Short mmCIF file of C-alpha atoms and ligand atoms in Angstrom, two decimals:
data_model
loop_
_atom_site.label_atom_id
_atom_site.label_comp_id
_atom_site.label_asym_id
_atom_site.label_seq_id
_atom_site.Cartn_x
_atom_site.Cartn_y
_atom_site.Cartn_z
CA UNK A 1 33.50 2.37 -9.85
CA UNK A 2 33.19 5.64 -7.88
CA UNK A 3 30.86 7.34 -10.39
CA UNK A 4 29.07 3.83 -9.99
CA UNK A 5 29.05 4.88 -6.07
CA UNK A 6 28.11 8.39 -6.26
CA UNK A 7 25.25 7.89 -8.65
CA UNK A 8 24.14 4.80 -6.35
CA UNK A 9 24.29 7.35 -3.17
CA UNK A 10 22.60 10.23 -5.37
CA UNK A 11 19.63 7.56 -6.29
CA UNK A 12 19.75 6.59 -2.97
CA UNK A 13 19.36 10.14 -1.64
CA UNK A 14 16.49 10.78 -4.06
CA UNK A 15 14.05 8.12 -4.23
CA UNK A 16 12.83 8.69 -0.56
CA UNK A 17 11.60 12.05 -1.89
CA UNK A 18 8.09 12.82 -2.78
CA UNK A 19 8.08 16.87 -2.94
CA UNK A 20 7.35 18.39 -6.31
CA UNK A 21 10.73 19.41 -7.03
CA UNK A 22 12.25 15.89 -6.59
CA UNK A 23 12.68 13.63 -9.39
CA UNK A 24 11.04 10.49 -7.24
CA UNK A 25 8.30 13.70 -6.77
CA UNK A 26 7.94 14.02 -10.12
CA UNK A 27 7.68 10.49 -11.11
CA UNK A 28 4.96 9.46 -8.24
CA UNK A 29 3.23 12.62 -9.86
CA UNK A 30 2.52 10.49 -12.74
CA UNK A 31 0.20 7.84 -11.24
CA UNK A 32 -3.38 8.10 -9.46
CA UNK A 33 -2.88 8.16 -5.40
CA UNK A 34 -5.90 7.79 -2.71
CA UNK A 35 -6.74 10.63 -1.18
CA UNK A 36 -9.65 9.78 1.47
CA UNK A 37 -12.67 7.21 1.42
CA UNK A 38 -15.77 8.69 -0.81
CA UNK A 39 -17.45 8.33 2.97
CA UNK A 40 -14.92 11.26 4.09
CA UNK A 41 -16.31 13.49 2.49
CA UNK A 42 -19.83 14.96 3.46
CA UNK A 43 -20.72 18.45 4.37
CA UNK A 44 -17.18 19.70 5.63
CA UNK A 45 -13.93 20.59 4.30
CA UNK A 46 -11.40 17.53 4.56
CA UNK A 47 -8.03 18.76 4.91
CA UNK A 48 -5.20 16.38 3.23
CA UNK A 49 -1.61 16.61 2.58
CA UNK A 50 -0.36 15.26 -0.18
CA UNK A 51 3.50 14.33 -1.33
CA UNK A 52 3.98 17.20 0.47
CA UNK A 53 1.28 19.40 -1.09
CA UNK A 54 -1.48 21.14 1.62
CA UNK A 55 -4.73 20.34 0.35
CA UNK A 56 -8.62 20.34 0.68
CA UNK A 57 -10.92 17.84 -0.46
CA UNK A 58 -14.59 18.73 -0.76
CA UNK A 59 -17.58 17.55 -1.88
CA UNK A 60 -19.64 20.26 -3.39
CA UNK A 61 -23.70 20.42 -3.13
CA UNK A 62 -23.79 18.52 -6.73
CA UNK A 63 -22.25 15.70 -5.15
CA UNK A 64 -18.84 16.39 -7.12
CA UNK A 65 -15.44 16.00 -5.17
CA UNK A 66 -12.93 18.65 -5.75
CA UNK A 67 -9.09 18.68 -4.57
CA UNK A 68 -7.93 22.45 -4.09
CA UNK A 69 -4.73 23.98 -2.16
CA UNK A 70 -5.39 24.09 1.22
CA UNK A 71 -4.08 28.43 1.92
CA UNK A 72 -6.44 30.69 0.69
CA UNK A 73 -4.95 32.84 -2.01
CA UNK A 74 -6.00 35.62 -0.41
CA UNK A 75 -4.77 36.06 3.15
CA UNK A 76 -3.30 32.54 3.34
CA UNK A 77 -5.65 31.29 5.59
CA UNK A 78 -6.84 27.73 5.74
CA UNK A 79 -10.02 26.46 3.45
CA UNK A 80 -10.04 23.28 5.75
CA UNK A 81 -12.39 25.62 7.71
CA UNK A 82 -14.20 26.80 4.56
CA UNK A 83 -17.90 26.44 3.91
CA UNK A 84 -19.30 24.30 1.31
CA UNK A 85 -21.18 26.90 -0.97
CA UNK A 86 -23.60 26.19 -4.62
CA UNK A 87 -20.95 27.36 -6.53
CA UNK A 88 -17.64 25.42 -4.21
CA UNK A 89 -15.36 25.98 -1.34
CA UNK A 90 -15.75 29.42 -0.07
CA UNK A 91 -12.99 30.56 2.39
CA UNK A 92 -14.60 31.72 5.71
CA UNK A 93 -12.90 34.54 6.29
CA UNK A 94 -13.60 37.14 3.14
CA UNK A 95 -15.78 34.85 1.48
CA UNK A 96 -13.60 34.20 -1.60
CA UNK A 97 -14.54 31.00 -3.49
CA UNK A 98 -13.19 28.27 -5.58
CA UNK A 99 -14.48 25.71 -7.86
CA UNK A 100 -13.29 22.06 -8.66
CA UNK A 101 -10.78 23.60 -11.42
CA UNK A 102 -9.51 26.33 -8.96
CA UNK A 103 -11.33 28.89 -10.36
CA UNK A 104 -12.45 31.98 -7.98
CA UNK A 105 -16.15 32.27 -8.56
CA UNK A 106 -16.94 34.92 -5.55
CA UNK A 107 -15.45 37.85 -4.19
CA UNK A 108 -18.42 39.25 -2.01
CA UNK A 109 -16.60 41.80 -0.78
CA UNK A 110 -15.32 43.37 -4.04
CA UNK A 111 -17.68 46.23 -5.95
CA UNK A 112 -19.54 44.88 -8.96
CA UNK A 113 -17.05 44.49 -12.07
CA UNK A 114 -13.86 44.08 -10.12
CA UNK A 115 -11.37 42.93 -12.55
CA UNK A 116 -9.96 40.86 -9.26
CA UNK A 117 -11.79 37.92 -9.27
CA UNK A 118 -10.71 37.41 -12.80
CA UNK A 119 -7.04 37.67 -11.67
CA UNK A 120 -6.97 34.64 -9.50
CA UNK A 121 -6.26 30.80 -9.94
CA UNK A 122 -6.10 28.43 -6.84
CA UNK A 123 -4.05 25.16 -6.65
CA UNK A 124 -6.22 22.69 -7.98
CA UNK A 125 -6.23 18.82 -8.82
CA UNK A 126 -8.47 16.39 -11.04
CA UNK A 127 -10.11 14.10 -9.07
CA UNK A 128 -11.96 10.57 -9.09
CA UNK A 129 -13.93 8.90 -7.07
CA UNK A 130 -14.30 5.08 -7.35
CA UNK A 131 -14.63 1.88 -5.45
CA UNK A 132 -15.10 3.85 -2.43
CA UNK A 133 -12.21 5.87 -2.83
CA UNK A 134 -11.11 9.47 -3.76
CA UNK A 135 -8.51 9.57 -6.23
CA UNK A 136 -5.86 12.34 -7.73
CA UNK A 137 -3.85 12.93 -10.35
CA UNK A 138 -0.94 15.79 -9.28
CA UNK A 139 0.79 15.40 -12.98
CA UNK A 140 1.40 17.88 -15.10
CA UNK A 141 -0.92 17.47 -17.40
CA UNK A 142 -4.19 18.26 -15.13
CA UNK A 143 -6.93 18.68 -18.08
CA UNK A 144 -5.75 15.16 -19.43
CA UNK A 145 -4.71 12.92 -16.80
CA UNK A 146 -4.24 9.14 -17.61
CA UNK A 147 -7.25 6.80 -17.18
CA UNK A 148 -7.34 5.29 -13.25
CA UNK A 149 -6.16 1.86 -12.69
CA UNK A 150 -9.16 0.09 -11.19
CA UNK A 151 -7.83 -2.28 -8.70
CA UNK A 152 -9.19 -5.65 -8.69
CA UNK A 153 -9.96 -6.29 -5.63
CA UNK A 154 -12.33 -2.84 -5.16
CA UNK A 155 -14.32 -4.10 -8.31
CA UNK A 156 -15.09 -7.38 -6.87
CA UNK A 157 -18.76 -8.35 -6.41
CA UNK A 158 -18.56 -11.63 -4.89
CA UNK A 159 -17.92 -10.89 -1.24
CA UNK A 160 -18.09 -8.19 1.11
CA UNK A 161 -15.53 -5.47 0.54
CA UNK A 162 -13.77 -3.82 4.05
CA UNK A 163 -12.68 -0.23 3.49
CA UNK A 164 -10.46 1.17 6.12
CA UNK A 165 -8.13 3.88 6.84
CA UNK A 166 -6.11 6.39 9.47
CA UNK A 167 -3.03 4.29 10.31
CA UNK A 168 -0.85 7.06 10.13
CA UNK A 169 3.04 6.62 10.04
CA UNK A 170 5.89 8.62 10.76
CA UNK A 171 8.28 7.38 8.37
CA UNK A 172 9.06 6.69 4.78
CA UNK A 173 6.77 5.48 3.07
CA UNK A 174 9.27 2.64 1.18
CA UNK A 175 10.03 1.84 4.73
CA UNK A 176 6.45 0.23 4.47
CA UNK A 177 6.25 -1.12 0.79
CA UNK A 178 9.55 -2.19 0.89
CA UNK A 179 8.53 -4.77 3.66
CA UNK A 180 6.57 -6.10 1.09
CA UNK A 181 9.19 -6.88 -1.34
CA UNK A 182 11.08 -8.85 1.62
CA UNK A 183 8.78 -12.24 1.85
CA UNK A 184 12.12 -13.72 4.09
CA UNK A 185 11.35 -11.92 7.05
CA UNK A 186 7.77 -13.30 7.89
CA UNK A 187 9.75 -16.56 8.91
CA UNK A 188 12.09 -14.61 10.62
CA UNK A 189 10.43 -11.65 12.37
CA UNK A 190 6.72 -12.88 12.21
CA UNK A 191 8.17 -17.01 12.40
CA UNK A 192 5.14 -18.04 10.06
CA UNK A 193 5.35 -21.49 10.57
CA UNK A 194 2.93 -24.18 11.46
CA UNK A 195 3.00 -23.64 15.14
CA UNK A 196 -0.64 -24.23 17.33
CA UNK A 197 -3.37 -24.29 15.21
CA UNK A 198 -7.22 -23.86 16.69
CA UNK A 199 -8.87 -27.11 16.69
CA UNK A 200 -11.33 -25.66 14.21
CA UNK A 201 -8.45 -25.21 11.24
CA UNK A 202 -6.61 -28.15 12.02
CA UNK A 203 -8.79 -30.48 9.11
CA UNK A 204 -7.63 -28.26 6.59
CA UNK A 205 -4.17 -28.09 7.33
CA UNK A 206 -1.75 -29.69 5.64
CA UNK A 207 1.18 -30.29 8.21
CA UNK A 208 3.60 -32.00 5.72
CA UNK A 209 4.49 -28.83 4.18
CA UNK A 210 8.09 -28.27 4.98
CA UNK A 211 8.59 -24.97 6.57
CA UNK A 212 12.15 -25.33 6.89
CA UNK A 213 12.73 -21.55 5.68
CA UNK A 214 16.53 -21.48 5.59
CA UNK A 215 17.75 -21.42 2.06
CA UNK A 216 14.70 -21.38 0.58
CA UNK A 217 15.21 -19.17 -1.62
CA UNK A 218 12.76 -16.63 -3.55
CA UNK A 219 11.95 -15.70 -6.83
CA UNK A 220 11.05 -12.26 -7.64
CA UNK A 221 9.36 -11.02 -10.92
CA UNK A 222 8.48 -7.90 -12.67
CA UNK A 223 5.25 -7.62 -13.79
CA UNK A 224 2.88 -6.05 -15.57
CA UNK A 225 1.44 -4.44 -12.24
CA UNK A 226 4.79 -4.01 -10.48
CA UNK A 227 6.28 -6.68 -8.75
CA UNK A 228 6.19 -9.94 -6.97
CA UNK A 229 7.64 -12.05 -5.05
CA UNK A 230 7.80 -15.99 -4.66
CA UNK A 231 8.52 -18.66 -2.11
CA UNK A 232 7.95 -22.77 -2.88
CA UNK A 233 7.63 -25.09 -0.03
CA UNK A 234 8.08 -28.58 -1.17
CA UNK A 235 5.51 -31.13 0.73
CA UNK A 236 5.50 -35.21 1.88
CA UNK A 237 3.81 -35.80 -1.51
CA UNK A 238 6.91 -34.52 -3.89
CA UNK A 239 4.27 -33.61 -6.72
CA UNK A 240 2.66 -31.07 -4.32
CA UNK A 241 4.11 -27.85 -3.50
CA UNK A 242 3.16 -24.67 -1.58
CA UNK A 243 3.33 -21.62 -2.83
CA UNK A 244 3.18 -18.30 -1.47
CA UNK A 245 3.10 -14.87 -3.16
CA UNK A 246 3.31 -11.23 -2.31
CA UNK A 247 3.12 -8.66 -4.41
CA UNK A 248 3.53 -4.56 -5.46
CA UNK A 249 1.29 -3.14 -7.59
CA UNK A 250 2.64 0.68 -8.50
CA UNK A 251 2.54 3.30 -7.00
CA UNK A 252 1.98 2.01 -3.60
CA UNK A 253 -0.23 -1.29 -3.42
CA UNK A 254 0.47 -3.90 -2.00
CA UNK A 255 -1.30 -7.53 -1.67
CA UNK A 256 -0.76 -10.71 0.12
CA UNK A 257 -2.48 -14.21 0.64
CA UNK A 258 -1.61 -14.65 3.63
CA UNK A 259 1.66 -15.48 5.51
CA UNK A 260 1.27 -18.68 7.49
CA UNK A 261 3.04 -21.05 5.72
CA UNK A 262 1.31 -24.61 4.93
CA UNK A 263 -1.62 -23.13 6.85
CA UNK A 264 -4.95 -21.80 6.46
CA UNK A 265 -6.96 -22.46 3.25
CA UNK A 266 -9.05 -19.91 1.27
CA UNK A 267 -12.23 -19.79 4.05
CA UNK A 268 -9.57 -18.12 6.88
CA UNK A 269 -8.80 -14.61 7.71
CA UNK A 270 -5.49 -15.15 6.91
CA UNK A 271 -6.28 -16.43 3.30
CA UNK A 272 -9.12 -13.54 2.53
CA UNK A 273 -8.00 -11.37 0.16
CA UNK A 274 -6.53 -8.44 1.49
CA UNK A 275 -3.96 -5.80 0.78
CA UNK A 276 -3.77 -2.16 0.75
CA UNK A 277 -2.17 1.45 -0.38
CA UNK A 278 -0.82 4.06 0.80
CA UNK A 279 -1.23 7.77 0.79
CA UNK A 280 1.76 9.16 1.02
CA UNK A 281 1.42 12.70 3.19
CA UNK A 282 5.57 13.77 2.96
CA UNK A 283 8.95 12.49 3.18
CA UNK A 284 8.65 10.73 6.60
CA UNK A 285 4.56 10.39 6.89
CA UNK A 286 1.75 8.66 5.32
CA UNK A 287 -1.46 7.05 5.67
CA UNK A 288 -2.90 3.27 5.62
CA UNK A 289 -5.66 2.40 3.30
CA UNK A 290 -6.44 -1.43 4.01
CA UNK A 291 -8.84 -3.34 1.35
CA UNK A 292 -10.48 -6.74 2.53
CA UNK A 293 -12.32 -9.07 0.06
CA UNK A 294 -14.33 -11.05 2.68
CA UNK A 295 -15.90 -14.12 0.90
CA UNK A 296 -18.27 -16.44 1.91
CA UNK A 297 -16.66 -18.67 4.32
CA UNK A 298 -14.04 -16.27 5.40
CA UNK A 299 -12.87 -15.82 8.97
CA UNK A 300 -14.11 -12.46 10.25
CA UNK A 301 -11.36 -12.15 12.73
CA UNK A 302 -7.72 -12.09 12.47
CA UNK A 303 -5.93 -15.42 13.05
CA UNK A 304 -2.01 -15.93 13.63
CA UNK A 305 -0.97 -19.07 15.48
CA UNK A 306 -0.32 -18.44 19.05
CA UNK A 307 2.57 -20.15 21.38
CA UNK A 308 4.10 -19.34 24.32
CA UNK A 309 7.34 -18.47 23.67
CA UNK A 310 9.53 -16.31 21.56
CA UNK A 311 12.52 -16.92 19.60
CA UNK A 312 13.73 -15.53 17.06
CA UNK A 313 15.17 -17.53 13.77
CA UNK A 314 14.23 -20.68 15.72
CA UNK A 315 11.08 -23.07 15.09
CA UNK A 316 8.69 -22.49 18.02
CA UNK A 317 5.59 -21.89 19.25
CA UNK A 318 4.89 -18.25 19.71
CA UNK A 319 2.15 -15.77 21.33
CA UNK A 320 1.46 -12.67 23.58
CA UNK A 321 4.42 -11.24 25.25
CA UNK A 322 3.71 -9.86 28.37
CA UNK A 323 5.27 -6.63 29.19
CA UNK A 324 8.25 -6.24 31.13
CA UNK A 325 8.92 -4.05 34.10
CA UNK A 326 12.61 -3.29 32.70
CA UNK A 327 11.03 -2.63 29.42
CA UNK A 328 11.59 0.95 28.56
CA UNK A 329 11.30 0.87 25.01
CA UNK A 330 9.02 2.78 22.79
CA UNK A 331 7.21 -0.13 22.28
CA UNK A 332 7.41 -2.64 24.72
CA UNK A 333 5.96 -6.02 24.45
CA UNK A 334 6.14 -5.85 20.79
CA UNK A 335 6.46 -9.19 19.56
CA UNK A 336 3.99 -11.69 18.87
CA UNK A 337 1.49 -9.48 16.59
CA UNK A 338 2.43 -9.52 13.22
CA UNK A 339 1.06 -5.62 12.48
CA UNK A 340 3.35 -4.54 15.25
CA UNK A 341 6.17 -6.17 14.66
CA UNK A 342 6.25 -4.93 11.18
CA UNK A 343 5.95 -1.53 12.28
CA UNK A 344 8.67 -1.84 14.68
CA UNK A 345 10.77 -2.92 12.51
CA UNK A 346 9.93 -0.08 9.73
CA UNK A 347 9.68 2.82 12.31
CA UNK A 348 12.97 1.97 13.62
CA UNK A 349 15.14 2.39 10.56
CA UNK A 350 14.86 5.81 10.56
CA UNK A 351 12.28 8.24 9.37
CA UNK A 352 14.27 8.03 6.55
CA UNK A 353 16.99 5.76 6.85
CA UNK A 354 20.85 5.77 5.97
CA UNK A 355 20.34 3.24 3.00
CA UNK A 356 23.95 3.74 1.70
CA UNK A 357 25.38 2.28 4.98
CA UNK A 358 23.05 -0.93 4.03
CA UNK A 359 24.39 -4.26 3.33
CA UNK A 360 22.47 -6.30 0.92
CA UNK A 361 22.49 -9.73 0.25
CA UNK A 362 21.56 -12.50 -2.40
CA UNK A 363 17.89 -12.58 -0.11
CA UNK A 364 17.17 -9.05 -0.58
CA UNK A 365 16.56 -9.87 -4.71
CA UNK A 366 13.24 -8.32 -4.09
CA UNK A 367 14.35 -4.58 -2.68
CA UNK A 368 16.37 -4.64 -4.97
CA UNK A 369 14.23 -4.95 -7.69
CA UNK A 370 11.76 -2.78 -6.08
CA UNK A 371 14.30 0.02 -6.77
CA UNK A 372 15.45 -0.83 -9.87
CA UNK A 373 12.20 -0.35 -10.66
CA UNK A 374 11.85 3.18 -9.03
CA UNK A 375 15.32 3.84 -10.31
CA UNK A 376 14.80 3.37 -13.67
CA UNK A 377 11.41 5.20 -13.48
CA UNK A 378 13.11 8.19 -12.12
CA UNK A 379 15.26 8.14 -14.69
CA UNK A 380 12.58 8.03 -17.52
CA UNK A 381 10.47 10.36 -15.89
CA UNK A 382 13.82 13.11 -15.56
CA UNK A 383 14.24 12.54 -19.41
CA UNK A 384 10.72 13.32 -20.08
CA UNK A 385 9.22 10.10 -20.55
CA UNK A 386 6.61 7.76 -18.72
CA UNK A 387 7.59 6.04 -15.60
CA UNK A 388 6.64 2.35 -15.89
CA UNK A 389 3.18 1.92 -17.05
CA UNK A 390 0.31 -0.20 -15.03
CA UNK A 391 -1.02 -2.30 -17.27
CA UNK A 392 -5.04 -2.90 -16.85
CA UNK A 393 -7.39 -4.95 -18.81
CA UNK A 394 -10.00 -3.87 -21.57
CA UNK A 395 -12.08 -2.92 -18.48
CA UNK A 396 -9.62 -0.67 -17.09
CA UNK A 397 -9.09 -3.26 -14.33
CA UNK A 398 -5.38 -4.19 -12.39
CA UNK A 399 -4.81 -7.77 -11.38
CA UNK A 400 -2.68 -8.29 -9.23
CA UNK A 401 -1.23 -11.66 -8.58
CA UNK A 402 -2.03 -12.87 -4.75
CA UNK A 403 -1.52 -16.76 -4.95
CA UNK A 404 -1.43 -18.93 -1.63
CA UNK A 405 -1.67 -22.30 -2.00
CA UNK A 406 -0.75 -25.84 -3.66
CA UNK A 407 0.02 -26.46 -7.04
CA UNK A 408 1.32 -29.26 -8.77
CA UNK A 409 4.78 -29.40 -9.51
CA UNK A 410 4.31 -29.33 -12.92
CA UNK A 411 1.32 -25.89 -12.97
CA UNK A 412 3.93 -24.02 -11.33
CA UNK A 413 4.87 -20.95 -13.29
CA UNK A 414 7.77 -18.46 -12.04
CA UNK A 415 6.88 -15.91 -14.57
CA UNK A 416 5.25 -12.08 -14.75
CA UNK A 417 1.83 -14.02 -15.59
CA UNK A 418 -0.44 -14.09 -12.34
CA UNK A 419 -1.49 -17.46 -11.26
CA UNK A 420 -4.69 -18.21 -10.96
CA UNK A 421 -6.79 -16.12 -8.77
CA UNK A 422 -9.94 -16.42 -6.73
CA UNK A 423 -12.10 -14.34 -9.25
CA UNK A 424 -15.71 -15.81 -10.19
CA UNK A 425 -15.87 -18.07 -7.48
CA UNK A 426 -12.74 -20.15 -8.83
CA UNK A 427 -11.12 -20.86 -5.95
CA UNK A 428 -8.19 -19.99 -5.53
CA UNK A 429 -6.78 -22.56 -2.87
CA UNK A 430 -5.78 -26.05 -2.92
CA UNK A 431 -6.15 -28.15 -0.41
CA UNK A 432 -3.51 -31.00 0.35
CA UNK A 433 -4.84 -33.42 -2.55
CA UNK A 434 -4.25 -30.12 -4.77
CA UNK A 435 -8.10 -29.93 -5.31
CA UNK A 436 -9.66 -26.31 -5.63
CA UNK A 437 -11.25 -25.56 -1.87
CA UNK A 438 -15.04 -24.12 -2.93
CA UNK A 439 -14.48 -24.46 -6.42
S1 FES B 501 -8.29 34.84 3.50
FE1 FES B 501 -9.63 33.70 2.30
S2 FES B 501 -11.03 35.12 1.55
FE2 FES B 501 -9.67 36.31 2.70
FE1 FE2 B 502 5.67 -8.37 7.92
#
């Protein structure tokens, strides 16, 4: 039992970690991580950390992107503020310059035939650029890293894809996705439940579904992508059922379709499909990368039912809190915006936060699997093997399962396999009859 305790608070300790020297380091090492948007990078240095690594991203004059440590091997100073040369990144200050494989190329200061230049390797990284998106590969094995796992929703040509980043974060990043493996507190922090609906949405609202959240209960599922979670509402018509599902694809994505329960079919903001990833900068920083398939149809704006009032745990209408004279926290007026109140809630455990003197319960099935998941990838990873793999199609593609919506009883299927999705115009929403909305 106590070597059951300490290796629990040793895991516990570790999987936080991103550095190099970390095992949870080591293991993120082995997957693909965003770096910047491929619209970053144009005719200046862009200067990123990385799991704790300083780095500069560049896009030399053949269009190529390269990933290279940040000091100059020279005097230490910063290539951020380097100049984008024919040949790469050449360090302002002596004129010292690096290709995409870290290679030093010029030494203009040196006499002809200086063994020097020779002498010298810079920190470098493969890189990719797709969908958009920069990509790295810190593993080991730099001249062979593992093919990129397209995500789905970047390769999607049937809608208008939103690209955004620089929400930055001063805490853990698991702070973040493990919010996402914890579908119980949108009823409870974000109270998702039918509550005022704008006149527009109320046709295609189905306000039978029983939001009742307590003791609902959730399923969670590895998969071949990562994770997911599960919640079934049952409806008036006891053939009909609504079903919600988040999900984790590894390293750090994360997807959703939509929160409101019983609410908002496939054409609303909340039902677009959206997710995101993170960049991880350090221990207790990283970066928001947001992707939005906007379909045709689809709410441009955000939409989260508005009330008046405030309670939490209890079934009520809900909106814009108006800040407080006698309000001195850090952020006041928090509640009633979904984006905020998750990041309230994340920020304030603790830049990284004293997990052993947690508490969980039979509702927290899906952090826990979440780190059983890092855990035993650690593990793997510290006995020289792969971490788990992300499994992509003959195309290279990830799914990733996002279903919202009603199913029949009988379709239902708890299981790793992702329902069915909104690809090639299929539709991916019922409405209350269970028929496919823009099928
Ligand atoms: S410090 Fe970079 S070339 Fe001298
Ligand atoms: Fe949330």
């Amino acid at each position: 039992m106590e070597t059951n305790d300490s290796a629990r608070s040793e895991f516990l300790r570790e999987f936080p970690k991103t550095g190099p020297d970390t095992r949870a380091g080591k293991m993120l090492r082995h997957y693909w991580h965003p770096v910047c948007l491929s619209r970053d990078l144009n005719d200046l240095p862009y200067g990123v950390r990385m799991l704790g690594e300083d780095l500069v991203a560049f896009r030399g004059l053949d269009g190529i992107v390269g990933l290279v440590g940040m000091r100059c091997p020279h005097r230490c100073t910063s290539l951020e503020y380097g100049q984008i040369r024919e040949q790469g990144l050449q360090c302002s200050y002596h004129g010292w310059t690096f290709d995409h494989r870290g290679h030093c190329v010029a030494m203009p200061l040196e006499r002809a035939g200086s063994r020097a230049m020779g002498q010298i390797s810079h920190l470098w990284y493969p890189v990719e650029e797709w969908g958009g998106v920069v990509w790295c590969y810190m593993g080991a094995d730099k001249h062979n890293p593992p093919p990129l796992p397209k995500i789905d929703i970047l390769t999607r040509t049937d809608g208008e894809i939103i690209l955004d980043r620089g929400d930055f974060r001063n805490y853990n990043y698991l702070n973040f996705l493990e919010n996402f493996a914890d579908i119980g507190h949108s009823y409870v922090l974000h109270m998702l439940v039918p509550g005022t609906v704008p006149d527009d949405m109320r046709p295609y609202c189905n306000f039978t579904v029983n939001t009742d959240w307590r003791q609902l209960g959730f399923h969670v599922i590895e998969t071949h992508f990562g994770m997911k979670s599960v919640v079934i509402h049952g409806t008036s018509d006891p053939e009909l059922k609504y079903v919600n599902t988040w999900s984790i694809a590894l390293p750090t994505h994360w997807r959703f379709g939509g929160i409101t329960a019983g609410l908002a079919p496939d054409f609303t903001a909340d039902r677009r499909e959206s997710g995101g990833m993170l960049r991880i900068i350090d221990d207790t920083h990283f970066e928001i990368f947001r992707y939005t398939l906007l379909r045709s149809g689809n709410f441009r704006g955000s939409y989260f039912p508005q009330g008046s009032n405030v309670k939490r745990g209890v079934v009520v209408d809900r909106g814009t809190v108006v800040k407080k004279d006698y309000d001195y926290r850090k952020y006041p007026a928090w509640e009633g915006r979904p984006p905020l109140e998750d990041l309230v809630m994340q920020e304030m455990q603790g830049a990284i936060p004293p997990r052993e003197t947690e508490h969980l319960v039979s509702t927290d099935v899906g952090v826990a699997l979440l780190r059983r998941i890092w855990r035993k990838s650690m593990d793997d990873v510290a006995k020289g093997k792969a971490p788990k793999a992300v499994i992509t199609d003959s195309e290279g593609v990830v799914e990733v399962d996002t279903f919202k919506g009603f199913a029949k009883a009988g379709e239902i299927e708890i299981g790793p396999k992702n329902m069915p999705s909104s690809k090639g115009n299929q539709g991916l929403i019922r409405d209350e009859q269970g028929r496919l909305v823009f099928a």
